XYZ file of C-alpha atoms in Angstrom:
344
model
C 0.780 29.229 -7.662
C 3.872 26.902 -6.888
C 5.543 27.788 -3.649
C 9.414 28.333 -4.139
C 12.556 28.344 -1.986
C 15.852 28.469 -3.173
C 16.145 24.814 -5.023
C 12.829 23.592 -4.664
C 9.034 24.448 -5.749
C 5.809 22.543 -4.472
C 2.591 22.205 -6.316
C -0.671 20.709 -5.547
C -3.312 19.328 -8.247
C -6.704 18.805 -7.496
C -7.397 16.787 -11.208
C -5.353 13.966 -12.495
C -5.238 16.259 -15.769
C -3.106 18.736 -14.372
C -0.461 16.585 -13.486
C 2.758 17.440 -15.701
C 4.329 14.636 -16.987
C 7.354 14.325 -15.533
C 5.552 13.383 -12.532
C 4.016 10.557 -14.344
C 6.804 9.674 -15.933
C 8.539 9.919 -11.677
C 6.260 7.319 -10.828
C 6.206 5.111 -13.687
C 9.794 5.005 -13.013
C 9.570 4.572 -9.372
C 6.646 2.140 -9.750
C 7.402 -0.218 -6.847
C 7.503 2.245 -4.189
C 4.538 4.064 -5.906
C 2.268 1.007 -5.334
C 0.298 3.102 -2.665
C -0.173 6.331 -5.088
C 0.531 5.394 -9.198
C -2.702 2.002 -9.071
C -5.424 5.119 -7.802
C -3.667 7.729 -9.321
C -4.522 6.195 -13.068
C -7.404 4.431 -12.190
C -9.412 8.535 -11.087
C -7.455 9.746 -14.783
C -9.476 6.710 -16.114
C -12.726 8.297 -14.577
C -12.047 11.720 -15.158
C -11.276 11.020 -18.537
C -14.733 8.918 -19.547
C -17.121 11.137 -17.836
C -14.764 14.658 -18.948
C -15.220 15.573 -15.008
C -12.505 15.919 -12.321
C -12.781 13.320 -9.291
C -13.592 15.752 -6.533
C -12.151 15.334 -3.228
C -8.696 14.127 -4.268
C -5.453 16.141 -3.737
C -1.780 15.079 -5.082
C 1.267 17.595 -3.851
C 4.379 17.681 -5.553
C 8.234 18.694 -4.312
C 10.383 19.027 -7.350
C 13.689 20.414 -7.106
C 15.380 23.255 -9.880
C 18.689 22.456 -11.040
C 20.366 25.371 -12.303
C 22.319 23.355 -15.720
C 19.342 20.373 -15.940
C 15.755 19.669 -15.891
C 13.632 19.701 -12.536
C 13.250 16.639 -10.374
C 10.293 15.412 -8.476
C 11.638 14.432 -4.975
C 8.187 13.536 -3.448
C 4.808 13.390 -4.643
C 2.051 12.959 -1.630
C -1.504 11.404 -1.821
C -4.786 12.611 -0.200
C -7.440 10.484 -1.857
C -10.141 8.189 -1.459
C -10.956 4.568 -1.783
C -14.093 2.650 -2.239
C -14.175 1.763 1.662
C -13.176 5.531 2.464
C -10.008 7.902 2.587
C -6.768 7.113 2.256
C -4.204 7.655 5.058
C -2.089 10.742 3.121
C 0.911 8.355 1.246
C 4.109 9.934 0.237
C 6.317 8.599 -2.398
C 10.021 9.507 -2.723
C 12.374 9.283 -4.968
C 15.135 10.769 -2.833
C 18.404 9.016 -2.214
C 19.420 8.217 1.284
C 22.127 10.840 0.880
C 20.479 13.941 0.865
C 20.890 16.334 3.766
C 18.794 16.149 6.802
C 18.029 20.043 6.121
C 17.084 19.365 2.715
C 14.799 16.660 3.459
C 13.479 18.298 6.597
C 12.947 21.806 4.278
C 10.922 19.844 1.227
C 8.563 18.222 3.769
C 8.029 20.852 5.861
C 6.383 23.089 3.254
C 4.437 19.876 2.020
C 3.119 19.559 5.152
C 2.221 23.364 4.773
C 0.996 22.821 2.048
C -1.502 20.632 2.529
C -2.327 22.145 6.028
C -3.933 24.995 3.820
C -5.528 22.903 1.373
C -7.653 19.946 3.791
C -9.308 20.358 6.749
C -7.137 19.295 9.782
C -9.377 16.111 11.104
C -8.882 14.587 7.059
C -5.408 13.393 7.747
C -5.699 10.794 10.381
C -2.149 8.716 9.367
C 0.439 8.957 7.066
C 2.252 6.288 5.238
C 5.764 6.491 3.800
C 9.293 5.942 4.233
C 9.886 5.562 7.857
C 12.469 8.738 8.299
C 9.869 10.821 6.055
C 6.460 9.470 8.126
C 8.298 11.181 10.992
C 9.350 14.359 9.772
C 6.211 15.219 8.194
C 4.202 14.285 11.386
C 6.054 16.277 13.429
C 5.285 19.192 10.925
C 1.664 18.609 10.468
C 1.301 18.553 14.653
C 3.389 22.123 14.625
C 0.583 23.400 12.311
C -2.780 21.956 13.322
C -1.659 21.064 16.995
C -3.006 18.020 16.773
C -0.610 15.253 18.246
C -0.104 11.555 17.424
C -2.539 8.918 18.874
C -1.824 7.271 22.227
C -0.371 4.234 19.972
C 0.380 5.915 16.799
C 2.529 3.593 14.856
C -0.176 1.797 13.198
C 1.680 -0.314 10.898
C 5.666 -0.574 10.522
C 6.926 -2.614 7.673
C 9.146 -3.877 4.981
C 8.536 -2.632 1.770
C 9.890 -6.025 -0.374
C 9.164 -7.765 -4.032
C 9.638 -10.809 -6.090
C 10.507 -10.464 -9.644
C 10.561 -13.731 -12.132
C 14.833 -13.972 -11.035
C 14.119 -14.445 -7.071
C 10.375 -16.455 -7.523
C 11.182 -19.852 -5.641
C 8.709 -22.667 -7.120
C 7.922 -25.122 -4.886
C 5.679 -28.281 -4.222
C 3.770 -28.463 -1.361
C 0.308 -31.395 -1.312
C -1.532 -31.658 1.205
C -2.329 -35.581 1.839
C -5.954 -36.413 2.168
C -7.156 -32.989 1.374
C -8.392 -31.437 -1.626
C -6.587 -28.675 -2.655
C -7.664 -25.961 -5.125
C -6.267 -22.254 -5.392
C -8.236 -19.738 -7.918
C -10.330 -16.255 -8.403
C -12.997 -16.024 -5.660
C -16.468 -16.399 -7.443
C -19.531 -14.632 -6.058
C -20.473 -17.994 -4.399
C -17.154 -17.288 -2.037
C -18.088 -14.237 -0.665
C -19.652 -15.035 2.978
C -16.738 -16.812 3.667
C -14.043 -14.538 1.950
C -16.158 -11.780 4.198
C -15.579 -13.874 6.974
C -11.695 -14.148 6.422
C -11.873 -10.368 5.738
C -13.076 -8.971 9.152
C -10.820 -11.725 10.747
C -8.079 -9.728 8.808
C -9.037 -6.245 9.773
C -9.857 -7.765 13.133
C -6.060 -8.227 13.584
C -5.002 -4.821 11.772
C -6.377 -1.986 14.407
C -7.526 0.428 14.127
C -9.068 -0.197 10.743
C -11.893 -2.970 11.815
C -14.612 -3.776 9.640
C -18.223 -4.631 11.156
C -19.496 -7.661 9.297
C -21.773 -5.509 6.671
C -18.095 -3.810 6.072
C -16.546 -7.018 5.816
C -18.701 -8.410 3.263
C -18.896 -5.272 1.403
C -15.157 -5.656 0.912
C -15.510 -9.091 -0.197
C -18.116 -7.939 -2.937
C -15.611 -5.193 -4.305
C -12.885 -7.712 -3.918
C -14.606 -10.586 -5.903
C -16.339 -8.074 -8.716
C -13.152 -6.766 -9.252
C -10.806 -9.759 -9.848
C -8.551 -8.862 -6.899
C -9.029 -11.993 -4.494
C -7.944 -15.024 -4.856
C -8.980 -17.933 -2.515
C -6.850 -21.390 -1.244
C -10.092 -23.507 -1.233
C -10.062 -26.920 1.118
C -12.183 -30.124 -0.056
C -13.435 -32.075 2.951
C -15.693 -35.016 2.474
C -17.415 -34.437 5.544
C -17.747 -30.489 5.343
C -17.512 -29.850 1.664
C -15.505 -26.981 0.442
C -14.007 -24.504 2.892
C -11.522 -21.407 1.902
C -8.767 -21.429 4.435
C -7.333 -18.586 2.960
C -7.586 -15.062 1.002
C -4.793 -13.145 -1.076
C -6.106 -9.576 -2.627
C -4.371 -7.421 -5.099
C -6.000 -4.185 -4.886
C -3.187 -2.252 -6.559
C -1.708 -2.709 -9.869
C -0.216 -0.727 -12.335
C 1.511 -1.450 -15.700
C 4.824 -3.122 -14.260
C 3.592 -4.048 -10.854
C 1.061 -6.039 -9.295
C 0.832 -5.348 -4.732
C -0.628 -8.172 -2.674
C -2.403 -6.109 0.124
C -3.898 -8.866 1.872
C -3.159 -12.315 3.247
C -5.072 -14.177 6.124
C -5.557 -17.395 6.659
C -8.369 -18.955 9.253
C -7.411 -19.864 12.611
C -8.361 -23.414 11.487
C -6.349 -23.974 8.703
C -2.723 -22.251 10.235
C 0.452 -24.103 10.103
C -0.479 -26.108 6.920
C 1.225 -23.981 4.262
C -2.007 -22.420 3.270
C -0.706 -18.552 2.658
C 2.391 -20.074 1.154
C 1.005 -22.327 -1.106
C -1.801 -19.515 -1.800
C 0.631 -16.421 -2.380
C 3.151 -18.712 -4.679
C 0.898 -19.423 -6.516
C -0.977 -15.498 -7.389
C 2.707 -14.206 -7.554
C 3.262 -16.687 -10.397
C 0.431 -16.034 -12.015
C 0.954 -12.021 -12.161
C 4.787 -12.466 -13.364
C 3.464 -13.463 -16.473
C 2.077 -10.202 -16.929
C 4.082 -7.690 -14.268
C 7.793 -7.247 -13.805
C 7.408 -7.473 -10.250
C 5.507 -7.920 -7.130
C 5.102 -6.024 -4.329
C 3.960 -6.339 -0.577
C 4.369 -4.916 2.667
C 5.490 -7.444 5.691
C 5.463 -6.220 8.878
C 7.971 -5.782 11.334
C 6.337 -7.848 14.611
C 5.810 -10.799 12.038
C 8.597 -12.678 11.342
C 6.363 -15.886 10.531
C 5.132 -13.558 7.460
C 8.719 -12.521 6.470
C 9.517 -16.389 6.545
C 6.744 -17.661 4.501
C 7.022 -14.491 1.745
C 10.979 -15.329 1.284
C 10.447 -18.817 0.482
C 8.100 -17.569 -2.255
C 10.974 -15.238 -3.501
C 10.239 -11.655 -1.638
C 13.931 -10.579 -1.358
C 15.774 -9.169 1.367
C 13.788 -10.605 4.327
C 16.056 -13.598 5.182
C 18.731 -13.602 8.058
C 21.419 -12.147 5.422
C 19.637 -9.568 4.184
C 19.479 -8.096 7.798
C 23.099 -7.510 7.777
C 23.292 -6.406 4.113
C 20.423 -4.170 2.953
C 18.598 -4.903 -0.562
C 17.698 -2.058 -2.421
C 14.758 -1.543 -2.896
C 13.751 -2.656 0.495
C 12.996 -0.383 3.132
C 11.071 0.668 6.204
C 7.956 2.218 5.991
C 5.745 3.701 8.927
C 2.118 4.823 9.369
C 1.954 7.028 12.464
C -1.898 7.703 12.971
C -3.391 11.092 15.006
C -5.359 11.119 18.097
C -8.791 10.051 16.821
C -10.176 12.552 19.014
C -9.296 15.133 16.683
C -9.583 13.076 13.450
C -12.605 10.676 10.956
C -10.900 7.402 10.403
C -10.913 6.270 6.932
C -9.936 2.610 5.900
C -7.251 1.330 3.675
């Protein structure tokens, strides 16, 4: 039964089937910022639908707000699902202006939070990843309920939520005299060395590290799946090394989210994750509207390289004169103490 206030109702789902529509359609229309939710989201209706079984284990929660003279909204929908290396931190997508009232938005996530306090055990939700204002609000509600507090360091990744559409894609040429240069699909020949440039990645992205069986395990999914594409170096002396990895592990119909970019220690300050990442972003505008990716605040080397490419409103400008569509996002992780890790 959907829980009700005065203006707002919140439902959970436990199959993809039960979802109404107009929370499809909320997504689909919010598609960027649902890059963490709408990719999984259709890929488990995919399942369920081909094998006529639910997915068990995953949990979507819905806010939607009643309008006394017009249809019902969906303010937030939240995430608590798995992935093929684990579970998901919970994700929240909203579709919220920035002028609703701090009551209001304090009121919807508080009985989300609820919510989902009496639908998952308490040690399943070990970070949450949203908006930054929203990440707060709802941890501070889900430590009221299960008194379990924030980690020691619990702001496990702040970023910039930022795309690149065909209009802002910068093309550029950039050789590399007296090396070979090729960028393409990792092949199942890559994969020690994309598993190498994997746990160098999680390495650098505490607290989710990978052991080296992890590592290649990822590189496996990564390869079988078409999601990894590799900025390979020709050297006469040492034959063919990658220098660097982009994945896409989340795409929907209009939009395509690089999730990961490393480069070796070796091959840094050559252009490699520029040269790499211009070139996968071109190749998915011919099929996506935009794409997405996440840059993180302590990195402005990242937010450098990803504006050349076209990313928009990471320059000096843009710091003085928001873009829409770019905004903060925080994951605030639990005391591990109290809670499993999963990996994302």
């Amino acid at each position: 039964m959907p829980s009700a206030t005065v203006d707002f109702t919140v439902q959970k789902y436990e199959s993809t089937h039960a979802i109404p529509g107009t929370v499809w359609n909320t997504l689909r229309g919010y598609a960027r910022d649902a890059n963490v939710l709408l990719p999984n989201l259709e890929k488990i209706n995919a399942l369920e639908r081909s094998s006529g079984r639910f997915v068990p284990g995953q949990l979507w929660i819905t806010c939607t707000t009643v309008h006394p003279n017009a249809p019902p909204s969906v303010d937030f929908v939240l995430g608590c699902t798995d992935g093929a290396l684990g579970p998901y931190p919970i994700f929240i997508v909203s579709t919220l202006s920035h002028q609703i009232s701090f009551d209001a938005l304090r009121c919807r996530l508080r009985s989300m939070a609820y919510t989902l306090h009496l639908s998952v055990p308490s040690s399943r939700v070990y970070s949450i990843f949203a908006q930054e204002t929203i990440t707060r609000l709802f941890a501070t509600n889900w430590t009221e309920f299960t008194s379990i507090p924030l980690a020691p360091s619990p702001e496990y990744y702040a970023a910039r939520i930022t795309y690149c559409t065909k209009a802002t894609y910068k093309d550029r040429h950039m050789p590399l005299p007296g090396l070979g240069v090729e960028l393409r699909l990792a092949t199942p020949a890559d994969a020690h060395q994309v598993a190498d440039l994997c746990h160098g990645f999680a390495a650098e992205s505490e607290p989710f590290t990978l052991t080296e069986e992890g590592a290649l395990r990822e590189a496996n999914l990564l390869f079988h799946s078409g999601q990894v594409w590799v900025h390979v170096m020709h050297d006469l002396d040492q034959g063919f090394q990658i220098a660097s990895i982009v994945a896409v592990t989340r795409s929907s119909d209009r939009v395509a989210t690089i999730t990961k970019v490393y480069t070796s220690p070796r091959w840094r300050k050559m252009g490699c994750a520029e040269r790499l990442t211009r070139s996968v972003v071109a190749h998915l505008l011919q099929f996506k509207e935009s794409v997405v990716l996440y840059v993180a605040n302590a990195n402005p080397a990242a937010a450098k390289v990803y504006s050349r490419v076209g990313f928009v409103g990471l320059d000096e400008e843009s710091q003085s004169k928001p873009v829409a569509g770019v905004d903060r996002w925080l994951e605030l992780g639990f005391d591990r103490k109290y809670v499993r890790l999963g990996h994302w």
